[in-house]
Short mmCIF file of C-alpha atoms and ligand atoms in Angstrom, two decimals:
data_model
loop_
_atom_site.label_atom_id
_atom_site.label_comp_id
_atom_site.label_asym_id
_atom_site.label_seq_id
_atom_site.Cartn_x
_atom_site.Cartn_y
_atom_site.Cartn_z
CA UNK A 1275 35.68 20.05 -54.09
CA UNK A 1276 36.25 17.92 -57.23
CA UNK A 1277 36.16 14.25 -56.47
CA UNK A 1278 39.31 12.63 -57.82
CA UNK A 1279 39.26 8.67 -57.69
CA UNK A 1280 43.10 8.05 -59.17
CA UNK A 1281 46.01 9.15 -59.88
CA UNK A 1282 48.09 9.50 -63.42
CA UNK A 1283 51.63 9.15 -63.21
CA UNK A 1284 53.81 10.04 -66.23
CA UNK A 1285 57.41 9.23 -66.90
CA UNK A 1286 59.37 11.13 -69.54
CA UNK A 1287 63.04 10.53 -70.12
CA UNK A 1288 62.45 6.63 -69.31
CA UNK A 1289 60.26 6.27 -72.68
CA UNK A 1290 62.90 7.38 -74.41
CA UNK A 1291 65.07 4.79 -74.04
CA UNK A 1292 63.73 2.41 -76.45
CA UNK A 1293 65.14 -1.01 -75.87
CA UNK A 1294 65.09 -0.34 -72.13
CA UNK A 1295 61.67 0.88 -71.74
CA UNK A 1296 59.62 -1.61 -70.59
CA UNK A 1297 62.90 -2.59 -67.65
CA UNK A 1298 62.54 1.54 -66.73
CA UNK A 1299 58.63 0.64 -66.71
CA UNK A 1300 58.51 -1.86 -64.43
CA UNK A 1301 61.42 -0.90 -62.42
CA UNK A 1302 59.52 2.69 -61.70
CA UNK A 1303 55.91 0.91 -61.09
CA UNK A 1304 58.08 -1.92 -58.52
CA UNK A 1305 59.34 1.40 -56.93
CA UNK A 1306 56.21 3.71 -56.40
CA UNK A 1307 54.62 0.71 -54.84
CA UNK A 1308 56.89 0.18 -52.55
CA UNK A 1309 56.81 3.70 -51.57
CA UNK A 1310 53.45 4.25 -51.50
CA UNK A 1311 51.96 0.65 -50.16
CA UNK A 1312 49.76 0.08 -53.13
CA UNK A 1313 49.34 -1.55 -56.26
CA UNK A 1314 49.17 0.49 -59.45
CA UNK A 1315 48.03 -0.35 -62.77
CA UNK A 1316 50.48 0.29 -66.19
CA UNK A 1317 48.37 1.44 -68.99
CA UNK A 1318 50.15 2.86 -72.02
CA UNK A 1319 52.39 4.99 -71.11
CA UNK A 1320 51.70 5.90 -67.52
CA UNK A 1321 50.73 4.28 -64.39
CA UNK A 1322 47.49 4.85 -62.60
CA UNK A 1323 46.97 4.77 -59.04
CA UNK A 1324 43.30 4.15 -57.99
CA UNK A 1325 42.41 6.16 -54.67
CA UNK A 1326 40.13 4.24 -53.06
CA UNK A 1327 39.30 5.90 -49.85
CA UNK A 1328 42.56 7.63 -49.51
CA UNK A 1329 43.25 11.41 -49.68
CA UNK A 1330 45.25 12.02 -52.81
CA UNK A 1331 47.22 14.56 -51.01
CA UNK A 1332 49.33 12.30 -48.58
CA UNK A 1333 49.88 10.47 -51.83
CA UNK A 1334 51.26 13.05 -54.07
CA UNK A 1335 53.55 14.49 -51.98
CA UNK A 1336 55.29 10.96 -51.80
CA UNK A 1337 54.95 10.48 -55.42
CA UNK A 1338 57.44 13.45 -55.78
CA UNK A 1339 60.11 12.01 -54.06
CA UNK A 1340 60.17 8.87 -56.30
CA UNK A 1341 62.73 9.36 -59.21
CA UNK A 1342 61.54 8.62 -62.33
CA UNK A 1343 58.31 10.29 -62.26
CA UNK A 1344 58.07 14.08 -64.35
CA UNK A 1345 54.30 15.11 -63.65
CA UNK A 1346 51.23 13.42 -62.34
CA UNK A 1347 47.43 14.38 -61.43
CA UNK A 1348 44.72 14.02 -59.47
CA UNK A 1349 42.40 13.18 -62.20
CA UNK A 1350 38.67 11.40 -62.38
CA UNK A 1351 38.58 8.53 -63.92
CA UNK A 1352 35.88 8.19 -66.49
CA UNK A 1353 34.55 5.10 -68.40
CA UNK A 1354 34.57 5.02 -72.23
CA UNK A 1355 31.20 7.02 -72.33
CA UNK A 1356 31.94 10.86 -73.90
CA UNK A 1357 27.86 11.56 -71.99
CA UNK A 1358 29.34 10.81 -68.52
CA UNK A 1359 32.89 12.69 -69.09
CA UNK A 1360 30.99 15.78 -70.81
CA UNK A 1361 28.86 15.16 -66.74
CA UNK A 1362 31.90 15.33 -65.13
CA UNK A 1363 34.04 18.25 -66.58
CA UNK A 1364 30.67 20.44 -65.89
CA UNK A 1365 30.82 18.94 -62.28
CA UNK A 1366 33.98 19.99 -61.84
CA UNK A 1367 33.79 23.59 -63.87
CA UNK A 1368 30.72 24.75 -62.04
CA UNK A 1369 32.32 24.87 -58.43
CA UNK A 1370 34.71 27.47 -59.85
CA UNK A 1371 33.65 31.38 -61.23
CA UNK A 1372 36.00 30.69 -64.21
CA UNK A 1373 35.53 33.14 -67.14
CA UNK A 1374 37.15 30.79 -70.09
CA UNK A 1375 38.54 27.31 -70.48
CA UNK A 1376 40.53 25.08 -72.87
CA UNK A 1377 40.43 21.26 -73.19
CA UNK A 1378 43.51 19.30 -74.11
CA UNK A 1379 42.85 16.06 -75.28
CA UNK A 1380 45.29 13.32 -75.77
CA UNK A 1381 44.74 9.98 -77.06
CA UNK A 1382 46.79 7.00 -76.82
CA UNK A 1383 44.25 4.37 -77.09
CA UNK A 1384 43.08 4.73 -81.04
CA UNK A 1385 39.80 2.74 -80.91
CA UNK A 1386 37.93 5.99 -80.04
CA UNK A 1387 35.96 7.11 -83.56
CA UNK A 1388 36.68 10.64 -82.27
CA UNK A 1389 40.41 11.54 -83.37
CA UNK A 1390 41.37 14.19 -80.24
CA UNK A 1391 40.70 17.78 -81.90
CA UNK A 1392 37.25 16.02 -82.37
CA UNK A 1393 37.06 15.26 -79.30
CA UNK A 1394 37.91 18.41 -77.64
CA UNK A 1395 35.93 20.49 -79.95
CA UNK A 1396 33.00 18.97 -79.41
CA UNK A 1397 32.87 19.08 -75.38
CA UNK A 1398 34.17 22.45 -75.74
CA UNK A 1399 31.00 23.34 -77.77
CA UNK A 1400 28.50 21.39 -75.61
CA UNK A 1401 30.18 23.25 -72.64
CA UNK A 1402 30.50 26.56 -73.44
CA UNK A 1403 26.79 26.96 -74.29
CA UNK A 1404 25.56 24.80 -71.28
CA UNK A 1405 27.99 26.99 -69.12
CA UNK A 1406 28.03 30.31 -70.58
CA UNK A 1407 31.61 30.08 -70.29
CA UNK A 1408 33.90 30.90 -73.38
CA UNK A 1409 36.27 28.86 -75.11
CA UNK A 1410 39.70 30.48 -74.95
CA UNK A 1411 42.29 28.66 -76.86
CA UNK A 1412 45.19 31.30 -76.58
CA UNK A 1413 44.80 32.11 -72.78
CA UNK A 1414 42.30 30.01 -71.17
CA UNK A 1415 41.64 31.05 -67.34
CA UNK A 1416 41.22 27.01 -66.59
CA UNK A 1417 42.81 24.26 -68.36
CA UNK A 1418 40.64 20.52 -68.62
CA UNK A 1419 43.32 17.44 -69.95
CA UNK A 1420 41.65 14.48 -70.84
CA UNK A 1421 43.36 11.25 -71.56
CA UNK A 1422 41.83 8.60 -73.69
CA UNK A 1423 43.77 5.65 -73.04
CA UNK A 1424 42.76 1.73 -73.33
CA UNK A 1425 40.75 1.86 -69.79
CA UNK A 1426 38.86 5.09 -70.66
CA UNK A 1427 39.24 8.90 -70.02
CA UNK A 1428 41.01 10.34 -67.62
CA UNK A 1429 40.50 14.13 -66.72
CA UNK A 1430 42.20 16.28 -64.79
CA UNK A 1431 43.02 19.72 -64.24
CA UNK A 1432 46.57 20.29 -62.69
CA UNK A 1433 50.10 18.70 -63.58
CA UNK A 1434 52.02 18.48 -60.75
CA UNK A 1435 56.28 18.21 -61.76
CA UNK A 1436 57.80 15.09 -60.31
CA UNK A 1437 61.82 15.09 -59.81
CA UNK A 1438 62.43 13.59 -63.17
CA UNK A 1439 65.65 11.40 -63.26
CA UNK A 1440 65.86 7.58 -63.49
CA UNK A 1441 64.20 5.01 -61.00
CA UNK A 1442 66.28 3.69 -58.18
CA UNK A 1443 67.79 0.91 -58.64
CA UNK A 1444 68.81 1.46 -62.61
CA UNK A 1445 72.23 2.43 -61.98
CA UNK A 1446 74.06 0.15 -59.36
CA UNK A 1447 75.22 1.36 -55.79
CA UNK A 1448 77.85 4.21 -55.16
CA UNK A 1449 79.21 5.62 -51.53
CA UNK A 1450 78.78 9.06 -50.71
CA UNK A 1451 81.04 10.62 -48.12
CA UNK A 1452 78.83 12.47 -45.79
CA UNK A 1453 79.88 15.37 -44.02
CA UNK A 1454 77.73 18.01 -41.79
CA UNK A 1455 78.09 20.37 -44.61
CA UNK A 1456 75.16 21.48 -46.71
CA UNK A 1457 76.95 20.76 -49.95
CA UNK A 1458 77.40 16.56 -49.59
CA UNK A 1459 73.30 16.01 -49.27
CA UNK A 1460 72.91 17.55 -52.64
CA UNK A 1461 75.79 15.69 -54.06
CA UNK A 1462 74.13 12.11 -53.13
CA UNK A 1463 70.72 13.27 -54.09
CA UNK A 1464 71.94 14.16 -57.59
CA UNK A 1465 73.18 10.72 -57.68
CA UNK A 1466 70.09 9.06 -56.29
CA UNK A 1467 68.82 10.69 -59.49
CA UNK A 1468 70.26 9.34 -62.07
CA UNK A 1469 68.98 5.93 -60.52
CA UNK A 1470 72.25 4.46 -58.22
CA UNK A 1471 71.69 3.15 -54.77
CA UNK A 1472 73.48 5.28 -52.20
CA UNK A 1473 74.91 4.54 -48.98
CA UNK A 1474 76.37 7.03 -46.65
CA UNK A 1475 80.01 7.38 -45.29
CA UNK A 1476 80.78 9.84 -42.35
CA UNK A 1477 83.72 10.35 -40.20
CA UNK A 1478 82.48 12.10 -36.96
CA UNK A 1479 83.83 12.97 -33.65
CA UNK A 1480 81.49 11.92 -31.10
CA UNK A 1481 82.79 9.62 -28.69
CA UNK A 1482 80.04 6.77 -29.83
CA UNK A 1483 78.63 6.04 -32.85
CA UNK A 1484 75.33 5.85 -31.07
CA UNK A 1485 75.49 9.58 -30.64
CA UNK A 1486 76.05 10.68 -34.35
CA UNK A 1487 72.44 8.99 -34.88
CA UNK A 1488 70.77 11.71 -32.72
CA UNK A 1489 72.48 14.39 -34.17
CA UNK A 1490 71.34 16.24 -37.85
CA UNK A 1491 73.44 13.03 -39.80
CA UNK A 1492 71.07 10.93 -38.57
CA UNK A 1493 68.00 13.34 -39.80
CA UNK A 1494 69.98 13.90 -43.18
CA UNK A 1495 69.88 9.88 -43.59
CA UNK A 1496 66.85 9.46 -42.95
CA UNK A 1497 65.64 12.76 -45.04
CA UNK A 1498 67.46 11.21 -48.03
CA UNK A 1499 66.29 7.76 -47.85
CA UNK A 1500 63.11 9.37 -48.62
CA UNK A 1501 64.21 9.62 -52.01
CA UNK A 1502 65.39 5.72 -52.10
CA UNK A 1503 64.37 2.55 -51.08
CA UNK A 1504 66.16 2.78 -48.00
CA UNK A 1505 69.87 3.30 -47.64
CA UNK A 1506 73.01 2.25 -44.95
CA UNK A 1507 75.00 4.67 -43.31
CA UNK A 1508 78.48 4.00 -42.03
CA UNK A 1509 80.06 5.84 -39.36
CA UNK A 1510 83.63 5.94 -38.79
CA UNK A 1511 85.30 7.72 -35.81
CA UNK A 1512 87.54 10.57 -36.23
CA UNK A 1513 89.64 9.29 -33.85
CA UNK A 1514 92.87 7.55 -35.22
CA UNK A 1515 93.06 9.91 -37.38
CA UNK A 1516 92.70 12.70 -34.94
CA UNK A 1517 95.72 11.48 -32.87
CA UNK A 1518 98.11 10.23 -36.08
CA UNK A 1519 97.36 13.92 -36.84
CA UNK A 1520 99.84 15.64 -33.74
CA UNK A 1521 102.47 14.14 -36.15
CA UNK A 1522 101.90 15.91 -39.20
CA UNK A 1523 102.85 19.33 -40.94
CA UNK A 1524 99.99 21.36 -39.72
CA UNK A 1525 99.48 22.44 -43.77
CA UNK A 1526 99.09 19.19 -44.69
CA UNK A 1527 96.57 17.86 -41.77
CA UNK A 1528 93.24 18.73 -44.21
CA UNK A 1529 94.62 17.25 -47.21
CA UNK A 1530 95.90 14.59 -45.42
CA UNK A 1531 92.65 13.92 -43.86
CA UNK A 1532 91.20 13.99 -47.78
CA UNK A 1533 93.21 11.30 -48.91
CA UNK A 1534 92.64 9.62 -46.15
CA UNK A 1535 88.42 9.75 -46.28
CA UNK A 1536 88.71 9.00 -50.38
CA UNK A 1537 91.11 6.05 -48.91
CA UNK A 1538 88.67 4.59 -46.55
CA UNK A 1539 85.88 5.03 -48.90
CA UNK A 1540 87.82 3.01 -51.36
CA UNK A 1541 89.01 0.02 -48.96
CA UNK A 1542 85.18 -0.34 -48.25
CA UNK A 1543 83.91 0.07 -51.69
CA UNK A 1544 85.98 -2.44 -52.67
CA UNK A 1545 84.95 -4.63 -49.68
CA UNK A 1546 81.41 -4.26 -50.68
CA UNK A 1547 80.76 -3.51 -54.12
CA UNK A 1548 80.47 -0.18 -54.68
CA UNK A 1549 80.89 0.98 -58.09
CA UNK A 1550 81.96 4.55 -57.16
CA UNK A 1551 82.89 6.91 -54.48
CA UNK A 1552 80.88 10.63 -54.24
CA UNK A 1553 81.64 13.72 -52.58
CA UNK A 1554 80.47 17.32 -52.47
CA UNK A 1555 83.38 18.99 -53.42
CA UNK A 1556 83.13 22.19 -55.69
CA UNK A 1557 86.21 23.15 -57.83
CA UNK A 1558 87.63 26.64 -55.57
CA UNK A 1559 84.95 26.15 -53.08
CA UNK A 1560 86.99 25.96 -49.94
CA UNK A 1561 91.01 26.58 -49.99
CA UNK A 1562 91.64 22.49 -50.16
CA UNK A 1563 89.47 22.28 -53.01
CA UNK A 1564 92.21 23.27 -55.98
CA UNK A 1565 92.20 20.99 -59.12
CA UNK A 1566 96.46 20.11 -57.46
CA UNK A 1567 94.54 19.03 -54.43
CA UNK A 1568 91.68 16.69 -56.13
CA UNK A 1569 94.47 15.29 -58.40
CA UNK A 1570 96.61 14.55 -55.43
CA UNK A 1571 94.03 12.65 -53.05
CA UNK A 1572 92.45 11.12 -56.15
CA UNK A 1573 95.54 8.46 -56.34
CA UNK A 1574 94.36 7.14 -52.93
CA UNK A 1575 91.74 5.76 -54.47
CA UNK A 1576 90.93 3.19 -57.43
CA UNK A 1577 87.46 3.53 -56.88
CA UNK A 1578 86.47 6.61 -59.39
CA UNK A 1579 84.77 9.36 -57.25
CA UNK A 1580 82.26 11.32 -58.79
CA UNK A 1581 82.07 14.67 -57.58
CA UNK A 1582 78.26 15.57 -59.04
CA UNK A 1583 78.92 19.75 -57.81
CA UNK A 1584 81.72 20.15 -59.21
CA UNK A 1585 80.75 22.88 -61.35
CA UNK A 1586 78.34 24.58 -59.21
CA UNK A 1587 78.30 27.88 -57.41
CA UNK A 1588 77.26 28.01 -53.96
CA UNK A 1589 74.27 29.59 -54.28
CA UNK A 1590 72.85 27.00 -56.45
CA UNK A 1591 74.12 23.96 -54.02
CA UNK A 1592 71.92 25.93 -51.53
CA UNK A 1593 69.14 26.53 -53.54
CA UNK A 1594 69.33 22.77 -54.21
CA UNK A 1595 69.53 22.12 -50.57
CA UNK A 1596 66.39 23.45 -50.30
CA UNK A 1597 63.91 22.01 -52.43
CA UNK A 1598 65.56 18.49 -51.43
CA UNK A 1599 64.68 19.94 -47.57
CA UNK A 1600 68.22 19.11 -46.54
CA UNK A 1601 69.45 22.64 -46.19
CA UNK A 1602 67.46 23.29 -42.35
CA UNK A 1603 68.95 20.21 -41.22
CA UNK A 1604 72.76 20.80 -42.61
CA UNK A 1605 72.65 24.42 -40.97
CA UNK A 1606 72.12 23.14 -37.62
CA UNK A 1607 75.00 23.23 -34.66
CA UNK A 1608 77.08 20.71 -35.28
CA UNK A 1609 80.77 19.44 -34.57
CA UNK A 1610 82.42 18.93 -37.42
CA UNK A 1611 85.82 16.92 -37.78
CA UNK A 1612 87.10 19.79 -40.77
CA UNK A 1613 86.51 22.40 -38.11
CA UNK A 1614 89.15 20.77 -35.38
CA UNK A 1615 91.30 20.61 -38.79
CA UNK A 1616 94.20 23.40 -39.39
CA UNK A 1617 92.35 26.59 -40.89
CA UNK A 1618 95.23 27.34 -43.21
CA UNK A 1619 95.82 24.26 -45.41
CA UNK A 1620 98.18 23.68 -48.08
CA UNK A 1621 96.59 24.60 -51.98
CA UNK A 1622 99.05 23.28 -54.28
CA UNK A 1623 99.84 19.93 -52.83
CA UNK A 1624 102.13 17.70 -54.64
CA UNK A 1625 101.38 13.84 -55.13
CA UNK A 1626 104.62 12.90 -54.58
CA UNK A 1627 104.97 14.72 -51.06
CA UNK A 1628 101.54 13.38 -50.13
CA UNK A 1629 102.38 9.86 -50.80
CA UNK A 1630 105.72 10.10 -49.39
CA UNK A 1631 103.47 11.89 -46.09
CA UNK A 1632 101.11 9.00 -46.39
CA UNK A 1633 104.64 6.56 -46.35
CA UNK A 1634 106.32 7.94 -43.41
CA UNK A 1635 103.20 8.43 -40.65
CA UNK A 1636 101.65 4.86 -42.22
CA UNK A 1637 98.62 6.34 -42.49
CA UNK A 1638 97.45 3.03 -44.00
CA UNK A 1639 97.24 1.58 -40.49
CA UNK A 1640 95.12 4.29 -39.53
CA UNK A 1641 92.73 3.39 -42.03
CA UNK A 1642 93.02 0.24 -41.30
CA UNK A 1643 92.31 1.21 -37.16
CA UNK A 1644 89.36 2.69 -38.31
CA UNK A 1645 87.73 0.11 -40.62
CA UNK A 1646 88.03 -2.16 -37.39
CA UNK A 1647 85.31 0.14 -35.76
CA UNK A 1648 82.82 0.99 -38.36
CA UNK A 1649 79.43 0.73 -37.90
CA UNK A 1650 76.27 0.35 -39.66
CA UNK A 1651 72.88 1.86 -39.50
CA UNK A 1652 70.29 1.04 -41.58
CA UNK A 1653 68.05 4.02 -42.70
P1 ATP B 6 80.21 22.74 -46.87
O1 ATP B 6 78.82 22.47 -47.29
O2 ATP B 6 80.32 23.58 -45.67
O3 ATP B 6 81.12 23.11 -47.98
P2 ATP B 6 81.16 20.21 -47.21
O4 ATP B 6 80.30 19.11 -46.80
O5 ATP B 6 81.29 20.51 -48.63
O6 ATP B 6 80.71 21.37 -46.36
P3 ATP B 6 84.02 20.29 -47.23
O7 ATP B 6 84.91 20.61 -46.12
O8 ATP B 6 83.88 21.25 -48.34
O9 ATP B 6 82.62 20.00 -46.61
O10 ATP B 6 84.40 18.81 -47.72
C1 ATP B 6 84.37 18.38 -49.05
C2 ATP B 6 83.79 16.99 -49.14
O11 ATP B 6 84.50 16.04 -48.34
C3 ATP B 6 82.38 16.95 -48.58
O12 ATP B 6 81.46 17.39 -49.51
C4 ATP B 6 82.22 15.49 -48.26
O13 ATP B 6 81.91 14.73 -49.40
C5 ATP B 6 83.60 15.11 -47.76
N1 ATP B 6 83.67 15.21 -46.28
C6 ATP B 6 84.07 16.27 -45.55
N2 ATP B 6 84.00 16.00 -44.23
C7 ATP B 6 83.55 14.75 -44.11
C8 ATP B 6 83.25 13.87 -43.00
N3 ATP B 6 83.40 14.28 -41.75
N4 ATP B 6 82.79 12.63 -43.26
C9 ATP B 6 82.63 12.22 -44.53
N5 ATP B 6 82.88 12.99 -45.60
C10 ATP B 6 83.33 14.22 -45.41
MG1 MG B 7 82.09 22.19 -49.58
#
């Protein structure tokens, strides 16, 4: 077993943002200590985590959760001595029946006489013949990366992909309308990527709000606060809804019910400072989802909704689902509102008949009744 005594974390699309670099910098190093309990140390271009006596493994896997990372490594970190790192690469090489190997070596810290071809050539050599192990450079059964950086080397011999995207926390906060589905997870992940804040909105129809918690939109919550900093969930009953609903064209109940979530969404973005709304909606998913539809529930709402799926295929939502490890938890039994909801809804509904619905039945008091019993859970 190779001894590794740190960590390397790299970060990609946040170093290209030149004047906001070192904000993305220090916003991703606030973040993975948070997550991970520990202080970490910014060298040029990466952060370093030092192990101490802790098992790299439990660390890693919550390293890739934290957006903003692309790859990392176990690595060994070696003082500016090219004796002791030539020691430890033959350490590491000789508990392994490897036929060839390469060494990559790149150097960010330029006060090494050795420019990195050097470098690598000459360990290479001194390797190869103490080994009796070849030097493949096309196809090399074993790879060896060494950073030189201002703090010395750093080797290590597997890149592990983070999640990419931008730290939490450098986009402000958006709501995401929850449902049980297995598309809406996916949708507030993707914008947890690109660095927003996101709390959850779901309409259920349990009798307490209590309830919902125990159910799989509790363990979706809590799944995708993994990914954050924490996040809020706000449950809403499906209630007043549910009973203004015996008055309406049965065709119009689901889109209805659209404008209706978008609307509440809204009067509580607005109420606390939500730059945008989210859902999972995919254009010709699902009968209600018709471009007429979207246009029509979208005047409910002056928040602008971003609908991050939009122009995915199911399959690919899914497949999404389950790398995030929110697709188990969105298959489970579960009682949807949508599914007490009129199976046949209208496609082509027109604004003006939806606000002149939304007129007559005051549905505006109902969303009103239900912002007077909204609760909040803190995930
Ligand atoms: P599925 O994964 O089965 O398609 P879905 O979550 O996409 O389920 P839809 O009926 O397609 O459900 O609803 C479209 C969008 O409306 C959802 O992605 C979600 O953003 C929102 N939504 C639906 N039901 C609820 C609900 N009960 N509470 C909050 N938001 C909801
Ligand atoms: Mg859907």
């Amino acid at each position: 077993m190779v001894e590794y005594n740190s960590i390397i974390i790299h970060y990609g699309e946040i170093a290209l943002k030149l004047g906001r670099r070192p904000y993305y910098e220090k916003l991703l190093k606030k973040n993975l200590e948070k997550k991970l309990n520990r202080k970490l140390r910014r060298l040029r271009g990466r952060l370093v985590l030092k192990l101490e006596d802790s098992d790299w493994r439990i660390l890693s896997e919550k390293i890739g959760r934290v957006f903003g990372v692309v790859w990392y490594a176990p690595a060994i970190h070696v003082k500016k001595d090219i004796e002791e790192l030539e020691e430890k690469i033959i350490e590491a090489l000789k508990q392994e029946d490897i036929r060839s190997f390469k060494i990559y070596v790149k150097r960010s810290d330029k006060t090494l006489p050795l420019k990195s071809i050097e470098l690598a050539e000459k360990l290479g050599r001194n390797i190869s013949n103490r080994l009796n192990v070849k030097v493949d450079l096309e196809n090399p059964e074993k790879k060896v990366y060494i950073e030189v950086t201002e703090d010395g080397f750093y080797l290590f011999f597997d890149k592990i992909a983070g999640l990419g995207g931008l730290p939490t926390g450098s986009s402000s906060k958006v709501l995401s309308l929850l449902s049980g589905g297995i598309d809406s997870p996916v949708a507030s992940w993707l914008m947890m990527k690109r660095g927003c804040y996101v709390d959850l909105l779901h309409i259920h129809s349990s009798l307490t709000h209590d309830e919902v918690l125990e159910t799989k939109i509790g363990k979706i919550a809590k799944k995708l606060s993994d990914y954050s900093l924490g996040l809020t969930l706000y449950l809403a009953s499906f209630k007043p809804f549910f009973l203004k609903s015996f008055e309406l064209p049965p065709k119009m109940i689901l889109v209805a019910f659209r404008a209706y979530m978008l609307r509440l969404a809204d009067r509580i973005a607005r109420s606390k400072g939500y730059l945008g709304i989210v859902t999972g909606d995919s254009l010709g998913q699902v009968a209600s989802q018709t471009l007429e539809n979207l246009y029509a529930v979208n005047m409910f709402s002056q928040t602008p909704t971003y609908r991050p799926l939009i122009g995915m295929d199911k399959q690919e939502i899914v497949d999404l689902a389950k790398k995030i490890g929110t697709y188990d938890l969105s298959i489970q039994e579960y009682r949807d509102c949508c599914a007490i909801i009129a199976r046949h809804p209208e496609t082509r509904v027109k604004p003006q008949e939806l606000r002149e619905l939304w007129e007559k039945h005051n549905l505006e008091e109902t969303v009103e009744e239900t912002l007077n019993n909204l609760a909040e859970y803190e995930f």
